[in-house]
Short mmCIF file of C-alpha atoms and ligand atoms in Angstrom, two decimals:
data_model
loop_
_atom_site.label_atom_id
_atom_site.label_comp_id
_atom_site.label_asym_id
_atom_site.label_seq_id
_atom_site.Cartn_x
_atom_site.Cartn_y
_atom_site.Cartn_z
CA UNK A 52 80.01 104.48 103.07
CA UNK A 53 83.14 106.58 102.43
CA UNK A 54 82.77 109.37 99.85
CA UNK A 55 84.51 108.56 96.57
CA UNK A 56 87.54 109.89 94.76
CA UNK A 57 86.43 111.14 91.35
CA UNK A 58 88.82 110.44 88.48
CA UNK A 59 88.58 112.23 85.12
CA UNK A 60 90.04 110.44 82.11
CA UNK A 61 89.54 107.14 83.93
CA UNK A 62 90.14 105.09 80.77
CA UNK A 63 93.26 107.05 79.78
CA UNK A 64 96.99 106.57 80.30
CA UNK A 65 97.20 108.30 83.66
CA UNK A 66 93.60 108.32 84.96
CA UNK A 67 93.17 104.56 84.58
CA UNK A 68 96.29 104.00 86.68
CA UNK A 69 95.23 106.54 89.33
CA UNK A 70 91.88 104.76 89.61
CA UNK A 71 93.64 101.38 89.74
CA UNK A 72 95.99 102.49 92.52
CA UNK A 73 93.09 103.82 94.61
CA UNK A 74 91.01 100.67 94.10
CA UNK A 75 94.03 98.56 95.07
CA UNK A 76 94.20 100.58 98.31
CA UNK A 77 90.53 99.74 98.99
CA UNK A 78 89.26 103.26 98.23
CA UNK A 79 85.93 104.06 96.54
CA UNK A 80 86.37 105.44 93.01
CA UNK A 81 83.99 107.17 90.58
CA UNK A 82 85.42 107.04 87.07
CA UNK A 83 84.62 109.52 84.30
CA UNK A 84 85.01 108.87 80.56
CA UNK A 85 82.63 109.28 77.64
CA UNK A 86 81.38 105.73 77.25
CA UNK A 87 80.07 103.34 79.88
CA UNK A 88 81.37 100.34 77.98
CA UNK A 89 84.95 101.63 78.11
CA UNK A 90 84.63 102.04 81.88
CA UNK A 91 83.67 98.34 82.13
CA UNK A 92 87.09 97.02 83.21
CA UNK A 93 87.30 99.58 86.06
CA UNK A 94 83.70 98.84 87.07
CA UNK A 95 84.62 95.15 87.21
CA UNK A 96 87.29 96.10 89.77
CA UNK A 97 84.72 97.93 91.92
CA UNK A 98 84.68 101.50 90.55
CA UNK A 99 81.46 103.40 89.96
CA UNK A 100 81.25 104.15 86.23
CA UNK A 101 80.08 107.72 85.58
CA UNK A 102 79.96 108.20 81.81
CA UNK A 103 79.61 111.68 80.31
CA UNK A 104 81.32 114.61 78.64
CA UNK A 105 83.83 116.80 80.49
CA UNK A 106 82.56 119.69 78.34
CA UNK A 107 79.14 119.38 80.03
CA UNK A 108 79.45 121.38 83.28
CA UNK A 109 76.08 120.19 84.64
CA UNK A 110 77.04 116.56 84.21
CA UNK A 111 80.43 117.23 85.82
CA UNK A 112 78.92 119.04 88.83
CA UNK A 113 76.83 115.94 89.46
CA UNK A 114 79.87 113.71 89.02
CA UNK A 115 81.96 115.81 91.46
CA UNK A 116 79.24 116.12 94.12
CA UNK A 117 80.24 114.46 97.37
CA UNK A 118 83.80 113.79 96.16
CA UNK A 119 86.53 113.42 98.76
CA UNK A 120 88.96 114.76 96.14
CA UNK A 121 89.04 114.97 92.34
CA UNK A 122 91.71 114.14 89.77
CA UNK A 123 91.28 116.46 86.78
CA UNK A 124 92.84 116.17 83.34
CA UNK A 125 92.22 118.06 80.11
CA UNK A 126 91.56 115.63 77.26
CA UNK A 127 93.33 116.40 73.99
CA UNK A 128 91.40 116.18 70.75
CA UNK A 129 93.41 116.06 67.54
CA UNK A 130 90.54 116.57 65.11
CA UNK A 131 88.79 119.65 66.49
CA UNK A 132 88.98 122.70 64.20
CA UNK A 133 90.20 124.96 67.05
CA UNK A 134 92.24 123.22 69.72
CA UNK A 135 92.52 126.32 71.96
CA UNK A 136 88.76 126.87 71.95
CA UNK A 137 88.19 123.17 72.74
CA UNK A 138 90.66 123.16 75.62
CA UNK A 139 89.34 126.44 77.04
CA UNK A 140 85.76 125.19 76.90
CA UNK A 141 86.60 121.93 78.72
CA UNK A 142 88.77 123.82 81.22
CA UNK A 143 85.91 126.24 82.01
CA UNK A 144 83.58 123.29 82.52
CA UNK A 145 86.01 121.53 84.91
CA UNK A 146 86.50 124.67 87.00
CA UNK A 147 82.83 125.56 87.13
CA UNK A 148 81.99 122.01 88.30
CA UNK A 149 84.76 122.05 90.95
CA UNK A 150 83.25 125.28 92.25
CA UNK A 151 79.58 124.19 92.08
CA UNK A 152 80.28 120.89 93.80
CA UNK A 153 82.49 122.59 96.41
CA UNK A 154 85.24 120.04 95.91
CA UNK A 155 87.69 120.32 98.83
CA UNK A 156 90.87 119.08 97.06
CA UNK A 157 91.94 118.66 93.45
CA UNK A 158 95.00 117.08 91.84
CA UNK A 159 95.58 118.43 88.32
CA UNK A 160 97.35 116.60 85.51
CA UNK A 161 99.32 119.52 84.07
CA UNK A 162 102.71 119.51 82.30
CA UNK A 163 106.22 120.90 82.20
CA UNK A 164 105.90 124.21 80.37
CA UNK A 165 102.57 125.08 82.03
CA UNK A 166 104.21 128.15 83.60
CA UNK A 167 104.39 129.71 80.10
CA UNK A 168 101.57 131.72 78.55
CA UNK A 169 102.60 131.18 74.92
CA UNK A 170 104.67 129.05 72.56
CA UNK A 171 103.79 125.66 74.08
CA UNK A 172 101.04 124.25 71.83
CA UNK A 173 98.62 121.99 73.75
CA UNK A 174 100.36 122.83 77.05
CA UNK A 175 98.83 126.28 76.83
CA UNK A 176 95.46 124.71 77.71
CA UNK A 177 97.06 123.39 80.91
CA UNK A 178 98.47 126.82 81.74
CA UNK A 179 94.88 128.10 81.43
CA UNK A 180 93.49 125.26 83.53
CA UNK A 181 96.01 125.80 86.38
CA UNK A 182 95.30 129.54 86.32
CA UNK A 183 91.54 129.04 86.50
CA UNK A 184 91.77 126.45 89.29
CA UNK A 185 93.93 128.87 91.28
CA UNK A 186 90.98 131.28 91.46
CA UNK A 187 88.93 128.74 93.47
CA UNK A 188 89.13 129.80 97.10
CA UNK A 189 87.36 126.75 98.60
CA UNK A 190 89.50 124.14 96.81
CA UNK A 191 93.07 123.12 97.71
CA UNK A 192 95.00 122.34 94.52
CA UNK A 193 98.10 120.37 93.61
CA UNK A 194 99.17 120.81 89.98
CA UNK A 195 101.34 117.94 88.77
CA UNK A 196 103.72 118.99 86.00
CA UNK A 197 105.13 115.81 84.45
CA UNK A 198 107.65 115.70 81.65
CA UNK A 199 107.31 113.87 78.32
CA UNK A 200 105.35 110.64 78.85
CA UNK A 201 107.41 107.52 78.08
CA UNK A 202 104.19 106.19 76.53
CA UNK A 203 104.60 108.79 73.73
CA UNK A 204 107.28 106.51 72.29
CA UNK A 205 104.52 104.03 71.45
CA UNK A 206 103.39 106.48 68.72
CA UNK A 207 106.71 105.72 66.96
CA UNK A 208 105.80 102.08 66.40
CA UNK A 209 104.28 102.62 62.91
CA UNK A 210 107.31 104.58 61.60
CA UNK A 211 109.61 102.09 63.23
CA UNK A 212 107.86 99.20 61.50
CA UNK A 213 107.40 100.95 58.14
CA UNK A 214 110.73 102.78 57.80
CA UNK A 215 112.97 101.02 60.31
CA UNK A 216 113.77 104.30 62.11
CA UNK A 217 112.55 106.39 65.02
CA UNK A 218 111.88 110.06 64.42
CA UNK A 219 110.01 113.27 65.23
CA UNK A 220 110.61 117.02 64.82
CA UNK A 221 112.38 117.09 68.21
CA UNK A 222 116.16 117.59 68.01
CA UNK A 223 118.17 114.39 68.62
CA UNK A 224 120.18 116.11 71.37
CA UNK A 225 117.45 118.09 73.22
CA UNK A 226 117.48 117.17 76.93
CA UNK A 227 113.98 116.06 77.92
CA UNK A 228 112.63 114.70 81.21
CA UNK A 229 110.82 111.44 80.34
CA UNK A 230 108.42 109.99 82.89
CA UNK A 231 106.35 106.78 83.10
CA UNK A 232 102.61 107.42 83.51
CA UNK A 233 102.56 104.76 86.24
CA UNK A 234 104.82 106.97 88.39
CA UNK A 235 102.59 110.03 87.79
CA UNK A 236 99.55 107.98 88.81
CA UNK A 237 101.23 106.70 91.99
CA UNK A 238 101.98 110.27 93.10
CA UNK A 239 98.47 111.46 92.15
CA UNK A 240 96.81 108.62 94.10
CA UNK A 241 98.98 109.37 97.16
CA UNK A 242 98.12 113.08 97.02
CA UNK A 243 94.40 112.45 96.56
CA UNK A 244 94.43 110.42 99.80
CA UNK A 245 96.48 113.03 101.64
CA UNK A 246 93.92 115.07 103.53
CA UNK A 247 96.57 117.44 104.86
CA UNK A 248 97.39 119.40 101.74
CA UNK A 249 96.03 122.92 101.67
CA UNK A 250 96.44 126.02 99.49
CA UNK A 251 97.91 125.51 96.04
CA UNK A 252 101.18 124.06 94.85
CA UNK A 253 103.03 122.76 91.82
CA UNK A 254 104.95 119.48 91.72
CA UNK A 255 107.20 118.48 88.83
CA UNK A 256 107.54 114.77 87.94
CA UNK A 257 110.60 114.28 85.77
CA UNK A 258 111.52 110.59 85.51
CA UNK A 259 114.89 109.33 86.81
CA UNK A 260 116.96 111.63 84.52
CA UNK A 261 116.70 113.78 81.40
CA UNK A 262 117.26 111.92 78.13
CA UNK A 263 117.79 112.91 74.50
CA UNK A 264 115.80 111.34 71.67
CA UNK A 265 119.03 109.68 70.47
CA UNK A 266 119.61 108.07 73.88
CA UNK A 267 115.96 107.07 74.16
CA UNK A 268 116.06 105.48 70.69
CA UNK A 269 119.14 103.44 71.63
CA UNK A 270 117.39 102.18 74.79
CA UNK A 271 114.14 101.36 72.97
CA UNK A 272 116.07 99.72 70.10
CA UNK A 273 117.98 97.49 72.52
CA UNK A 274 114.74 96.30 74.11
CA UNK A 275 113.36 95.13 70.75
CA UNK A 276 116.57 93.50 69.52
CA UNK A 277 117.44 96.48 67.25
CA UNK A 278 120.48 98.04 68.97
CA UNK A 279 121.33 99.90 65.73
CA UNK A 280 117.97 101.74 65.62
CA UNK A 281 118.54 105.32 64.42
CA UNK A 282 116.76 108.53 65.42
CA UNK A 283 116.02 110.99 62.62
CA UNK A 284 114.83 114.57 63.17
CA UNK A 285 111.95 115.09 60.75
CA UNK A 286 111.44 118.50 59.15
CA UNK A 287 108.29 120.35 60.17
CA UNK A 288 106.92 119.92 56.63
CA UNK A 289 107.47 116.17 56.75
CA UNK A 290 105.84 115.92 60.19
CA UNK A 291 102.94 118.17 59.12
CA UNK A 292 102.25 115.92 56.14
CA UNK A 293 102.33 112.77 58.28
CA UNK A 294 100.06 114.23 61.00
CA UNK A 295 97.59 115.62 58.45
CA UNK A 296 97.57 112.21 56.79
CA UNK A 297 96.54 110.71 60.13
CA UNK A 298 93.45 112.97 60.12
CA UNK A 299 94.70 115.62 62.54
CA UNK A 300 93.23 119.12 62.12
CA UNK A 301 95.45 122.03 61.07
CA UNK A 302 94.99 123.57 64.51
CA UNK A 303 96.17 120.37 66.25
CA UNK A 304 99.16 120.00 63.90
CA UNK A 305 100.17 123.65 64.51
CA UNK A 306 99.93 123.08 68.27
CA UNK A 307 102.03 119.90 68.21
CA UNK A 308 104.74 121.53 66.07
CA UNK A 309 104.80 124.54 68.39
CA UNK A 310 105.30 122.22 71.36
CA UNK A 311 108.16 120.39 69.61
CA UNK A 312 109.81 123.78 68.95
CA UNK A 313 109.47 124.52 72.67
CA UNK A 314 111.36 121.30 73.50
CA UNK A 315 114.00 122.12 70.86
CA UNK A 316 114.53 125.63 72.21
CA UNK A 317 114.60 124.40 75.82
CA UNK A 318 111.71 126.65 76.87
CA UNK A 319 109.44 123.72 77.82
CA UNK A 320 111.23 122.56 80.94
CA UNK A 321 111.00 122.46 84.70
CA UNK A 322 111.42 125.83 86.37
CA UNK A 323 113.09 124.10 89.35
CA UNK A 324 116.26 122.07 89.82
CA UNK A 325 115.59 118.31 89.76
CA UNK A 326 115.37 116.95 93.32
CA UNK A 327 114.23 113.82 95.17
CA UNK A 328 110.58 114.88 95.01
CA UNK A 329 110.54 115.48 91.25
CA UNK A 330 112.65 112.41 90.39
CA UNK A 331 110.44 109.38 89.72
CA UNK A 332 111.64 105.75 89.78
CA UNK A 333 110.75 104.01 86.49
CA UNK A 334 113.68 104.10 84.04
CA UNK A 335 113.21 104.19 80.28
CA UNK A 336 115.09 100.85 80.19
CA UNK A 337 112.40 99.32 82.41
CA UNK A 338 109.58 100.92 80.39
CA UNK A 339 111.22 99.69 77.17
CA UNK A 340 111.35 96.11 78.44
CA UNK A 341 107.96 95.92 80.12
CA UNK A 342 105.76 98.09 77.88
CA UNK A 343 107.46 99.09 74.63
CA UNK A 344 108.86 95.70 73.62
CA UNK A 345 105.55 94.04 74.39
CA UNK A 346 103.64 96.57 72.21
CA UNK A 347 106.25 96.18 69.44
CA UNK A 348 105.74 92.41 69.40
CA UNK A 349 101.94 92.77 69.58
CA UNK A 350 102.01 95.10 66.54
CA UNK A 351 104.02 92.57 64.50
N1 NAP B 193 101.79 113.01 76.45
C1 NAP B 193 102.62 113.71 77.18
O1 NAP B 193 103.85 113.64 77.06
C2 NAP B 193 102.08 114.63 78.24
C3 NAP B 193 102.97 115.24 79.13
C4 NAP B 193 102.46 116.09 80.12
C5 NAP B 193 101.09 116.31 80.20
N2 NAP B 193 100.27 115.70 79.30
C6 NAP B 193 98.81 115.97 79.40
O2 NAP B 193 98.17 114.79 79.85
C7 NAP B 193 96.84 114.79 79.35
C8 NAP B 193 96.56 113.47 78.66
O3 NAP B 193 96.58 112.45 79.64
P1 NAP B 193 96.47 110.92 79.24
O4 NAP B 193 97.58 110.58 78.30
O5 NAP B 193 96.30 110.15 80.49
O6 NAP B 193 95.11 110.94 78.41
P2 NAP B 193 94.62 109.90 77.32
O7 NAP B 193 95.29 108.57 77.49
O8 NAP B 193 94.65 110.61 76.02
O9 NAP B 193 93.10 109.70 77.76
C9 NAP B 193 92.13 110.69 77.65
C10 NAP B 193 91.04 110.36 78.67
O10 NAP B 193 90.03 111.37 78.62
C11 NAP B 193 88.78 110.77 78.29
N3 NAP B 193 88.06 111.75 77.48
C12 NAP B 193 88.43 112.24 76.27
N4 NAP B 193 87.57 113.20 75.87
C13 NAP B 193 86.63 113.30 76.86
C14 NAP B 193 85.48 114.11 77.05
N5 NAP B 193 85.13 115.04 76.14
N6 NAP B 193 84.73 113.92 78.15
C15 NAP B 193 85.08 112.97 79.07
N7 NAP B 193 86.17 112.21 78.97
C16 NAP B 193 86.94 112.37 77.88
C17 NAP B 193 89.12 109.50 77.57
O11 NAP B 193 88.10 108.58 77.72
P3 NAP B 193 87.22 107.97 76.54
O12 NAP B 193 88.01 108.11 75.27
O13 NAP B 193 87.02 106.56 77.00
O14 NAP B 193 86.00 108.81 76.59
C18 NAP B 193 90.34 109.05 78.37
O15 NAP B 193 89.94 108.47 79.59
C19 NAP B 193 96.70 115.98 78.41
O16 NAP B 193 96.12 117.05 79.07
C20 NAP B 193 98.15 116.27 78.07
O17 NAP B 193 98.36 117.61 77.66
C21 NAP B 193 100.71 114.86 78.35
#
């Protein structure tokens, strides 16, 4: 039997699609998430469910043992009292397990802005993860640095329904690369199967073009029959109140606001010129029609 690809976050936005792409290619997959029941749909497609906590290095070493390659991601928790401590602890666990299990190749879900060592909120955890993985001498590493997930727009559905607007603390005119998680997963699955990559490298994944929140709102509005949909930049106080009301910890709210500032100031961005390799195919128009409009109708 062929040794499996191990996928962290196998029930999440990106991990579930990486696992799906590998299964569709006939590859063996071991999927990690916290609960067996949530791994059920992947198991039904032939994956080996491997439930457990990424913060538990012993469990992870077992999960990574015998892997052909591993897809790692750093889960975000919005209710922990100290987001940095949480991210660092999970990052340490991932790296220690990669080392213990002598994993030959790893593909990391990182982010634009991961080159920076401050001022990026949750992306700082990914900077730390990349840095730690780079110390592993026996593991070849490819760090994927995608832009803003198109799926983030789904978080706007409640405000869209309740107030008839789209909004966030990000400036309406900030240029942001927006990428579909499906495209990230396709690249990750291809790289996991590519036995030729060695050393360590970074690859940006930036969607077809940069977009502003105003442009994105017009595209999303058109897809749901609301071509007049407006984008409003919320003040930090307004956003803080809303996020706290959703049960987010102060540490998580601080981190998210810091990240939004990074987008506004243009510091969270690709360090390279866009090129064919970093440009991914799914347009926001396509995402809006196939995913966003469907979710909007389902939430009605
Ligand atoms: N959103 C963006 O615009 C953006 C852009 C660039 C990079 N990123 C990065 O992408 C990552 C998020 O990726 P995503 O959206 O695919 O994730 P997601 O949809 O939030 O899914 C998180 C995954 O991690 C699993 N998980 C959570 N806590 C866990 C734990 N303690 N132990 C084991 N599994 C755990 C979840 O499974 P269960 O809940 O089933 O356990 C789920 O499979 C973050 O690191 C984020 O910084 C995000």
